[in-house]
Amino acid sequence: MNGSFTRIITLSMALFALACGAFFAFLFYVKASREVWQGSIALVLVMSAIFAAYLFAMRNRMATILDKLSLTIQSLINGQLREEFAVSEDNLLSKLQDQTLKLHGILKMQKLKYKEEGEEIKSLISDITHQLRTPLANLNMYNGMLLDDKLPPDKRMEFVRIVRDQTEKLTWLMDSLVKMSRLESGIIEIRAERRDLVDTVLTAIKQAFPAAREKDVELAFQGKQGVELVHDAKWTGEAIGNVLDNAIKYTAAGGKVTVAVERYEMFARIDVIDTGRGIPEPELNKVFQRFYRGAASGDIEGVGIGLYLTRKIVAEQGGYMKASSEAGKGSVFSLFLPV
């Protein structure tokens, strides 16, 4: 900035000297009288003094402005918000200061965002480590038992089945954790297109039917074709499947799970209604948390990822979820997607 200002002053002085030289050349050309020469020289000297004073004042003014700007920037570096120029003045300097303060605010928010994301990643890694520890420990323990040559054949077969079940659980858990981490990091992109939502729902019901039949739980559907909206059929089906899986798990044999689809002006609503054990009211606000499992879910296999993933998938498409339940009387999970 100082170098630029010095060049401006030097250029201004050169132009002033050139103008004076041209003026004296003109006087010489017209053969001006001695009195005119004397008057002209005196005028040039006065103008030179005024010009020099103006340049000096301008230089001091610029130095003051630069000092204030430097103080403003230094205060931002020190984490303070110091305003050197009056906000009420609608001039270039106050606008420049305002934009600098806004930039500082944006950078501060970005810093906080990156810090929160870093903490979230640390928490995610900690949660994943905790969830993997149990099946890995079981596999290690039973594999060690299987190495015993004196192990009876019936016990060996029992331990082999346990190892198989733990391996399947570990595979399922890893798949779920990969989906969750990719959704959270934005690696997986929602690819939405206009399709009939009922087709997506019926596909999810078809995939859940074997588990419901094995447990003797009735699956029912309420709705009609023609509920078209822009959505990702694959991931939306995954979300509905997660809710259905939970509903079947927590519904006793002989119970019923109903999936209802209804279209409103702004949203399409998918309800998954079960006649299961229900959720106590204090836990309703926690069921969508990552790895959360209610007090009454101890005998049901799971790790608490399904509903968390479902809400994440729905939110990525501009929708939202809510749950209503009463202990011992079943639950209703509702997914809302924008039309």
GROMACS .gro file of N, CA and C in nm, residues 52-62:
model
   33
   52ALA      N    1   0.223   2.085  -0.235
   52ALA     CA    2   0.306   2.008  -0.142
   52ALA      C    3   0.232   1.987  -0.010
   53ALA      N    4   0.164   2.093   0.037
   53ALA     CA    5   0.089   2.081   0.162
   53ALA      C    6  -0.025   1.980   0.147
   54TYR      N    7  -0.090   1.982   0.031
   54TYR     CA    8  -0.199   1.888   0.006
   54TYR      C    9  -0.148   1.744   0.005
   55LEU      N   10  -0.032   1.723  -0.065
   55LEU     CA   11   0.025   1.589  -0.071
   55LEU      C   12   0.066   1.541   0.069
   56PHE      N   13   0.123   1.633   0.149
   56PHE     CA   14   0.164   1.597   0.284
   56PHE      C   15   0.044   1.559   0.370
   57ALA      N   16  -0.065   1.640   0.359
   57ALA     CA   17  -0.187   1.609   0.436
   57ALA      C   18  -0.250   1.477   0.390
   58MET      N   19  -0.247   1.459   0.259
   58MET     CA   20  -0.302   1.335   0.203
   58MET      C   21  -0.222   1.213   0.251
   59ARG      N   22  -0.088   1.232   0.256
   59ARG     CA   23  -0.003   1.122   0.302
   59ARG      C   24  -0.032   1.089   0.448
   60ASN      N   25  -0.047   1.192   0.530
   60ASN     CA   26  -0.077   1.168   0.672
   60ASN      C   27  -0.214   1.101   0.689
   61ARG      N   28  -0.311   1.147   0.606
   61ARG     CA   29  -0.444   1.088   0.613
   61ARG      C   30  -0.441   0.940   0.576
   62MET      N   31  -0.368   0.907   0.470
   62MET     CA   32  -0.357   0.769   0.428
   62MET      C   33  -0.286   0.684   0.534
   0.00000   0.00000   0.00000
